[in-house]
Amino acid sequence: MNAEYYASRSALAEPSRRRKEPVVWSTWRPGAPLRIGEKLAFEENGYLVFRRRFSANEVARLRGEADRLREHAGELVDPETVVREPEGDSVRSIFETHRQSEVFRELAADIRLLDVARWLLGDDVYIHQSRLNYKPGFEGEAFPWHSDFETWHSEDGMPGMRAVSASILLDDNTACNGPLMVIPGSHLRFFPCAGETPEEHYRESLRRQRYGVPDPDLLTELARTYGIEALTGEAGTVVFFDCNLLHASAGNITPLPRSNLFLVYNALSNRLGDPQDGLRPRPEFLASRRFEPLE
Ligand code: 6CS
Ligand code: FE
């Protein structure tokens, strides 16, 4: 049973485990949405970067929509889905963007994203979670190291590792403004985390995560062994990364924002069950239970 195999959040961290599921669920053939080299790289590293997937015009439209949602959050957006920075009042994230905006609804079904997600997961897919992370200038705070699957399995009852995130860069992500950092290859093991999940953990974790973060000694060892990559790129770049890849990002002390949109595609066959440890399911805006395939 996966619930036990991928158990996490006990008082003391358990040893790591080998990932049971494949990383890529389709067999490569000519005509696949990825080149063979890209498929192999995704399997090995757990992420892929596609430069200039969206044109400057498209980015301007997406960026404009992200600004509009933030500036008129009061009228346009369900207040539950807005997360503020831990210090100050800037908007850190807006969740459920694919339901609150026609532009992002369309984007979630864009063939450049959907085809890759479906092919990687070898199944029909639906959006498990979508969010805008604004990383505002001066105030945008860090995201500590974590595997998304560790949270989604523990807190949302996602059974297995059959989900992938697409991050669409809406601003240039540079070495300076807090780009996504990853530990390549870390998606091949599961690292249980110590510490029991508090009720309504998301109210804190989305601002500043403390549970579901691997032990510092373990992270040190992994960083020494595998290294750390910063996924920098121009606006319009798309990063696909496996649900179990360890990632983090630093705060943004530059004056300029670093906004990225995230769309999490989950395989229809990997739909959510019950969370671990009798936790109450998190709200729909964080973990969708409308299992309708994207067309
Ligand atoms: O709790 C979650 O689902 C979210 N938290 C983090 C830090 N990353 C993924 C996801 O948005
Ligand atoms: Fe994450």
Tab-separated table of C-alpha atoms and ligand atoms in Angstrom:
chain	number	residue	atom	x	y	z
A	1	MET	CA	0.000	0.000	0.000
A	2	ASN	CA	1.370	3.390	-0.985
A	3	ALA	CA	-0.048	5.060	2.118
A	4	GLU	CA	2.468	3.136	4.218
A	5	TYR	CA	5.261	2.961	1.697
A	6	TYR	CA	5.301	6.747	1.371
A	7	ALA	CA	4.477	7.474	5.001
A	8	SER	CA	5.855	10.799	6.264
A	9	ARG	CA	5.311	13.305	9.076
A	10	SER	CA	5.953	10.945	11.983
A	11	ALA	CA	7.777	12.129	15.103
A	12	LEU	CA	11.145	10.927	13.747
A	13	ALA	CA	12.063	10.801	10.059
A	14	GLU	CA	12.142	7.287	8.524
A	15	PRO	CA	14.917	6.251	6.144
A	16	SER	CA	14.495	7.169	2.488
A	17	ARG	CA	12.845	4.803	0.026
A	18	ARG	CA	13.246	4.009	-3.637
A	19	ARG	CA	10.581	5.502	-5.855
A	20	LYS	CA	8.226	2.762	-7.003
A	21	GLU	CA	6.654	4.455	-10.017
A	22	PRO	CA	8.268	5.206	-13.364
A	23	VAL	CA	9.170	8.837	-14.082
A	24	VAL	CA	7.983	8.685	-17.690
A	25	TRP	CA	4.892	6.581	-18.334
A	26	SER	CA	4.980	6.460	-22.159
A	27	THR	CA	7.257	4.549	-24.497
A	28	TRP	CA	9.185	6.878	-26.741
A	29	ARG	CA	8.376	6.754	-30.464
A	30	PRO	CA	9.052	9.200	-33.282
A	31	GLY	CA	6.363	11.858	-33.172
A	32	ALA	CA	6.286	11.955	-29.367
A	33	PRO	CA	6.046	15.494	-27.950
A	34	LEU	CA	9.580	15.148	-26.521
A	35	ARG	CA	12.795	14.269	-28.287
A	36	ILE	CA	14.402	11.057	-27.097
A	37	GLY	CA	17.192	13.045	-25.400
A	38	GLU	CA	14.642	15.157	-23.566
A	39	LYS	CA	12.808	12.067	-22.372
A	40	LEU	CA	16.041	10.550	-21.049
A	41	ALA	CA	17.056	13.805	-19.372
A	42	PHE	CA	13.678	14.120	-17.653
A	43	GLU	CA	13.961	10.566	-16.368
A	44	GLU	CA	17.434	11.127	-15.041
A	45	ASN	CA	17.172	14.670	-13.681
A	46	GLY	CA	13.467	15.033	-12.925
A	47	TYR	CA	13.028	18.274	-14.859
A	48	LEU	CA	13.183	19.778	-18.337
A	49	VAL	CA	13.512	23.384	-19.461
A	50	PHE	CA	11.874	24.520	-22.725
A	51	ARG	CA	13.113	27.943	-23.729
A	52	ARG	CA	10.811	30.413	-25.533
A	53	ARG	CA	7.794	28.130	-25.436
A	54	PHE	CA	5.595	31.218	-25.301
A	55	SER	CA	6.164	34.260	-27.509
A	56	ALA	CA	6.723	37.788	-26.195
A	57	ASN	CA	3.105	38.654	-27.095
A	58	GLU	CA	1.737	35.661	-25.281
A	59	VAL	CA	3.866	36.399	-22.242
A	60	ALA	CA	2.656	40.010	-22.204
A	61	ARG	CA	-0.942	38.776	-22.158
A	62	LEU	CA	-0.279	36.259	-19.368
A	63	ARG	CA	1.713	38.773	-17.389
A	64	GLY	CA	-1.066	41.352	-17.813
A	65	GLU	CA	-3.614	38.854	-16.535
A	66	ALA	CA	-1.447	38.005	-13.514
A	67	ASP	CA	-1.166	41.737	-12.704
A	68	ARG	CA	-4.891	42.260	-13.160
A	69	LEU	CA	-5.759	39.433	-10.758
A	70	ARG	CA	-3.389	40.778	-8.146
A	71	GLU	CA	-4.372	44.432	-8.480
A	72	HIS	CA	-8.096	43.686	-8.400
A	73	ALA	CA	-7.894	40.667	-6.136
A	74	GLY	CA	-10.698	42.148	-4.015
A	75	GLU	CA	-13.245	41.910	-6.860
A	76	LEU	CA	-11.851	39.215	-9.121
A	77	VAL	CA	-10.543	36.560	-6.793
A	78	ASP	CA	-11.922	34.433	-3.969
A	79	PRO	CA	-10.136	35.812	-0.861
A	80	GLU	CA	-9.502	32.248	0.413
A	81	THR	CA	-7.207	31.650	-2.558
A	82	VAL	CA	-4.970	34.667	-1.905
A	83	VAL	CA	-1.834	34.115	0.196
A	84	ARG	CA	0.110	37.109	1.521
A	85	GLU	CA	3.802	37.327	2.263
A	86	PRO	CA	4.697	36.506	5.887
A	87	GLU	CA	6.077	40.029	6.411
A	88	GLY	CA	4.112	42.836	4.847
A	89	ASP	CA	0.948	42.659	2.835
A	90	SER	CA	2.132	41.870	-0.694
A	91	VAL	CA	0.409	39.046	-2.525
A	92	ARG	CA	2.628	35.964	-2.430
A	93	SER	CA	0.375	33.545	-4.304
A	94	ILE	CA	-3.059	33.231	-5.846
A	95	PHE	CA	-4.376	29.674	-6.159
A	96	GLU	CA	-6.965	28.120	-8.476
A	97	THR	CA	-6.014	30.503	-11.263
A	98	HIS	CA	-7.345	28.146	-13.951
A	99	ARG	CA	-10.863	28.585	-12.564
A	100	GLN	CA	-10.700	32.258	-11.695
A	101	SER	CA	-9.427	33.498	-15.038
A	102	GLU	CA	-10.442	32.657	-18.608
A	103	VAL	CA	-6.870	33.335	-19.768
A	104	PHE	CA	-5.403	30.759	-17.384
A	105	ARG	CA	-8.220	28.291	-18.017
A	106	GLU	CA	-7.239	28.348	-21.689
A	107	LEU	CA	-3.566	28.107	-20.833
A	108	ALA	CA	-4.072	24.927	-18.786
A	109	ALA	CA	-5.425	23.242	-21.922
A	110	ASP	CA	-2.758	24.701	-24.245
A	111	ILE	CA	-1.492	21.875	-26.380
A	112	ARG	CA	2.157	22.825	-25.722
A	113	LEU	CA	1.631	21.979	-22.057
A	114	LEU	CA	-1.145	19.417	-22.152
A	115	ASP	CA	0.495	17.139	-24.746
A	116	VAL	CA	3.723	16.959	-22.757
A	117	ALA	CA	1.922	16.367	-19.447
A	118	ARG	CA	-0.295	13.647	-20.932
A	119	TRP	CA	2.622	11.956	-22.587
A	120	LEU	CA	4.866	12.034	-19.501
A	121	LEU	CA	2.075	10.644	-17.330
A	122	GLY	CA	0.705	8.224	-19.929
A	123	ASP	CA	-2.866	9.010	-19.025
A	124	ASP	CA	-5.591	11.601	-19.252
A	125	VAL	CA	-4.846	14.441	-16.856
A	126	TYR	CA	-6.656	17.040	-14.783
A	127	ILE	CA	-5.402	20.073	-12.874
A	128	HIS	CA	-4.629	19.117	-9.286
A	129	GLN	CA	-3.530	22.636	-8.329
A	130	SER	CA	-2.695	25.895	-10.076
A	131	ARG	CA	-1.141	28.997	-8.630
A	132	LEU	CA	0.614	32.238	-9.396
A	133	ASN	CA	3.705	32.841	-7.285
A	134	TYR	CA	4.491	36.543	-7.555
A	135	LYS	CA	7.774	36.753	-5.615
A	136	PRO	CA	7.392	40.521	-5.354
A	137	GLY	CA	10.466	42.757	-5.364
A	138	PHE	CA	12.066	43.376	-1.923
A	139	GLU	CA	9.430	41.318	-0.082
A	140	GLY	CA	9.136	37.985	-1.887
A	141	GLU	CA	10.284	35.403	0.637
A	142	ALA	CA	11.959	32.054	0.165
A	143	PHE	CA	10.364	28.654	-0.332
A	144	PRO	CA	12.344	26.074	1.687
A	145	TRP	CA	13.406	22.679	0.301
A	146	HIS	CA	10.595	20.220	-0.267
A	147	SER	CA	9.086	17.612	-2.534
A	148	ASP	CA	5.558	18.571	-3.590
A	149	PHE	CA	4.570	14.895	-3.637
A	150	GLU	CA	5.472	14.594	0.042
A	151	THR	CA	2.852	17.251	0.845
A	152	TRP	CA	0.273	16.063	-1.687
A	153	HIS	CA	0.568	12.474	-0.493
A	154	SER	CA	0.432	13.357	3.211
A	155	GLU	CA	-2.069	16.193	3.177
A	156	ASP	CA	-4.158	15.492	0.059
A	157	GLY	CA	-4.096	11.699	-0.270
A	158	MET	CA	-2.405	11.649	-3.670
A	159	PRO	CA	-1.634	7.923	-3.997
A	160	GLY	CA	1.451	7.762	-6.216
A	161	MET	CA	4.109	9.724	-8.072
A	162	ARG	CA	2.193	10.328	-11.273
A	163	ALA	CA	1.894	14.110	-11.407
A	164	VAL	CA	3.991	16.804	-13.042
A	165	SER	CA	4.242	20.564	-12.593
A	166	ALA	CA	4.602	23.025	-15.436
A	167	SER	CA	6.064	26.372	-14.415
A	168	ILE	CA	5.558	29.143	-16.955
A	169	LEU	CA	8.023	31.957	-16.366
A	170	LEU	CA	6.182	35.276	-16.598
A	171	ASP	CA	9.276	37.337	-15.754
A	172	ASP	CA	12.913	36.707	-16.536
A	173	ASN	CA	14.145	34.383	-13.784
A	174	THR	CA	17.756	35.375	-13.132
A	175	ALA	CA	20.421	34.342	-10.674
A	176	CYS	CA	19.364	37.357	-8.568
A	177	ASN	CA	15.601	37.255	-8.172
A	178	GLY	CA	14.953	33.889	-6.544
A	179	PRO	CA	14.654	31.370	-9.395
A	180	LEU	CA	13.550	27.797	-8.807
A	181	MET	CA	16.443	25.625	-7.563
A	182	VAL	CA	16.402	21.847	-7.844
A	183	ILE	CA	18.464	18.852	-6.761
A	184	PRO	CA	18.681	16.849	-9.997
A	185	GLY	CA	17.944	13.161	-9.510
A	186	SER	CA	16.344	13.605	-6.077
A	187	HIS	CA	12.974	12.555	-7.548
A	188	LEU	CA	14.144	8.922	-7.604
A	189	ARG	CA	13.884	8.510	-3.831
A	190	PHE	CA	11.245	9.422	-1.284
A	191	PHE	CA	12.488	11.273	1.786
A	192	PRO	CA	10.052	11.061	4.703
A	193	CYS	CA	10.013	14.196	6.853
A	194	ALA	CA	9.825	14.436	10.632
A	195	GLY	CA	7.074	16.266	12.498
A	196	GLU	CA	3.348	15.670	12.775
A	197	THR	CA	1.188	17.825	10.520
A	198	PRO	CA	-0.882	20.380	12.448
A	199	GLU	CA	-4.578	20.828	11.529
A	200	GLU	CA	-5.097	23.445	8.815
A	201	HIS	CA	-1.373	23.347	8.207
A	202	TYR	CA	-1.774	25.070	4.834
A	203	ARG	CA	-2.678	28.377	6.453
A	204	GLU	CA	0.894	28.562	7.676
A	205	SER	CA	2.777	26.426	5.152
A	206	LEU	CA	1.783	28.475	2.108
A	207	ARG	CA	3.407	31.511	3.703
A	208	ARG	CA	6.303	29.814	5.457
A	209	GLN	CA	6.651	26.052	5.343
A	210	ARG	CA	8.060	24.199	8.373
A	211	TYR	CA	6.675	20.649	8.088
A	212	GLY	CA	7.416	18.496	5.063
A	213	VAL	CA	10.964	19.858	4.881
A	214	PRO	CA	13.766	17.252	4.866
A	215	ASP	CA	16.415	17.241	7.550
A	216	PRO	CA	19.342	19.691	6.971
A	217	ASP	CA	21.997	16.927	7.174
A	218	LEU	CA	20.197	14.952	4.518
A	219	LEU	CA	19.892	18.004	2.269
A	220	THR	CA	23.592	18.710	2.733
A	221	GLU	CA	24.493	15.199	1.673
A	222	LEU	CA	22.179	15.323	-1.332
A	223	ALA	CA	23.502	18.705	-2.438
A	224	ARG	CA	27.071	17.395	-2.179
A	225	THR	CA	26.241	14.280	-4.169
A	226	TYR	CA	23.933	15.634	-6.865
A	227	GLY	CA	24.583	19.373	-6.842
A	228	ILE	CA	22.001	22.131	-7.146
A	229	GLU	CA	20.779	23.689	-10.380
A	230	ALA	CA	19.164	27.126	-10.643
A	231	LEU	CA	16.530	27.057	-13.386
A	232	THR	CA	17.026	30.517	-14.785
A	233	GLY	CA	15.467	31.602	-18.052
A	234	GLU	CA	13.705	34.346	-19.937
A	235	ALA	CA	10.014	34.990	-19.579
A	236	GLY	CA	8.182	32.547	-21.829
A	237	THR	CA	10.347	29.616	-20.729
A	238	VAL	CA	8.493	26.559	-19.439
A	239	VAL	CA	9.917	24.197	-16.827
A	240	PHE	CA	8.385	20.764	-16.326
A	241	PHE	CA	9.351	19.080	-13.086
A	242	ASP	CA	8.434	15.800	-11.492
A	243	CYS	CA	6.141	15.884	-8.452
A	244	ASN	CA	8.823	14.319	-6.249
A	245	LEU	CA	11.800	16.493	-7.225
A	246	LEU	CA	13.359	18.362	-4.286
A	247	HIS	CA	13.209	22.090	-4.961
A	248	ALA	CA	13.347	25.465	-3.215
A	249	SER	CA	13.858	29.105	-4.007
A	250	ALA	CA	15.493	32.031	-2.272
A	251	GLY	CA	13.844	35.330	-1.409
A	252	ASN	CA	13.746	38.177	-3.882
A	253	ILE	CA	15.706	41.140	-2.621
A	254	THR	CA	15.835	42.802	-6.048
A	255	PRO	CA	13.313	45.572	-6.765
A	256	LEU	CA	11.745	43.559	-9.613
A	257	PRO	CA	9.180	40.788	-9.237
A	258	ARG	CA	9.733	37.216	-10.329
A	259	SER	CA	6.264	35.922	-11.153
A	260	ASN	CA	5.731	32.376	-12.329
A	261	LEU	CA	2.559	30.449	-13.009
A	262	PHE	CA	2.360	26.810	-11.915
A	263	LEU	CA	-0.010	24.237	-13.322
A	264	VAL	CA	0.042	20.820	-11.694
A	265	TYR	CA	-1.182	18.016	-13.928
A	266	ASN	CA	-2.160	14.771	-12.234
A	267	ALA	CA	-2.983	11.475	-13.966
A	268	LEU	CA	-6.680	10.689	-13.819
A	269	SER	CA	-5.792	7.235	-12.472
A	270	ASN	CA	-3.894	8.915	-9.615
A	271	ARG	CA	-6.901	10.796	-8.255
A	272	LEU	CA	-6.877	11.777	-4.606
A	273	GLY	CA	-7.998	9.548	-1.760
A	274	ASP	CA	-7.957	10.252	1.960
A	275	PRO	CA	-5.112	12.268	3.497
A	276	GLN	CA	-2.765	10.554	5.960
A	277	ASP	CA	-3.231	10.381	9.718
A	278	GLY	CA	-6.945	11.192	9.610
A	279	LEU	CA	-6.255	14.773	8.490
A	280	ARG	CA	-9.168	16.678	7.024
A	281	PRO	CA	-8.845	17.090	3.226
A	282	ARG	CA	-7.496	20.482	2.210
A	283	PRO	CA	-9.807	22.848	0.341
A	284	GLU	CA	-10.613	22.426	-3.342
A	285	PHE	CA	-8.540	25.472	-4.330
A	286	LEU	CA	-5.377	23.678	-3.134
A	287	ALA	CA	-6.169	20.115	-4.086
A	288	SER	CA	-8.906	19.611	-6.619
A	289	ARG	CA	-11.306	16.710	-6.309
A	290	ARG	CA	-13.112	17.451	-9.532
A	291	PHE	CA	-11.520	14.708	-11.555
A	292	GLU	CA	-12.444	15.891	-15.035
A	293	PRO	CA	-9.955	15.225	-17.839
A	294	LEU	CA	-8.665	18.206	-19.799
A	295	GLU	CA	-9.465	18.166	-23.514
B	1	6CS	O1	1.129	22.814	-0.141
B	1	6CS	C1	1.183	22.845	-1.352
B	1	6CS	O2	0.454	22.159	-2.057
B	1	6CS	C2	2.153	23.765	-1.989
B	1	6CS	N1	3.310	24.045	-1.244
B	1	6CS	C3	4.483	24.116	-1.753
B	1	6CS	C4	5.588	24.661	-0.940
B	1	6CS	N2	4.742	23.739	-3.001
B	1	6CS	C5	3.720	23.115	-3.787
B	1	6CS	C6	2.367	23.527	-3.437
B	1	6CS	O3	2.024	24.726	-4.037
B	2	FE	FE	6.791	23.198	-4.441
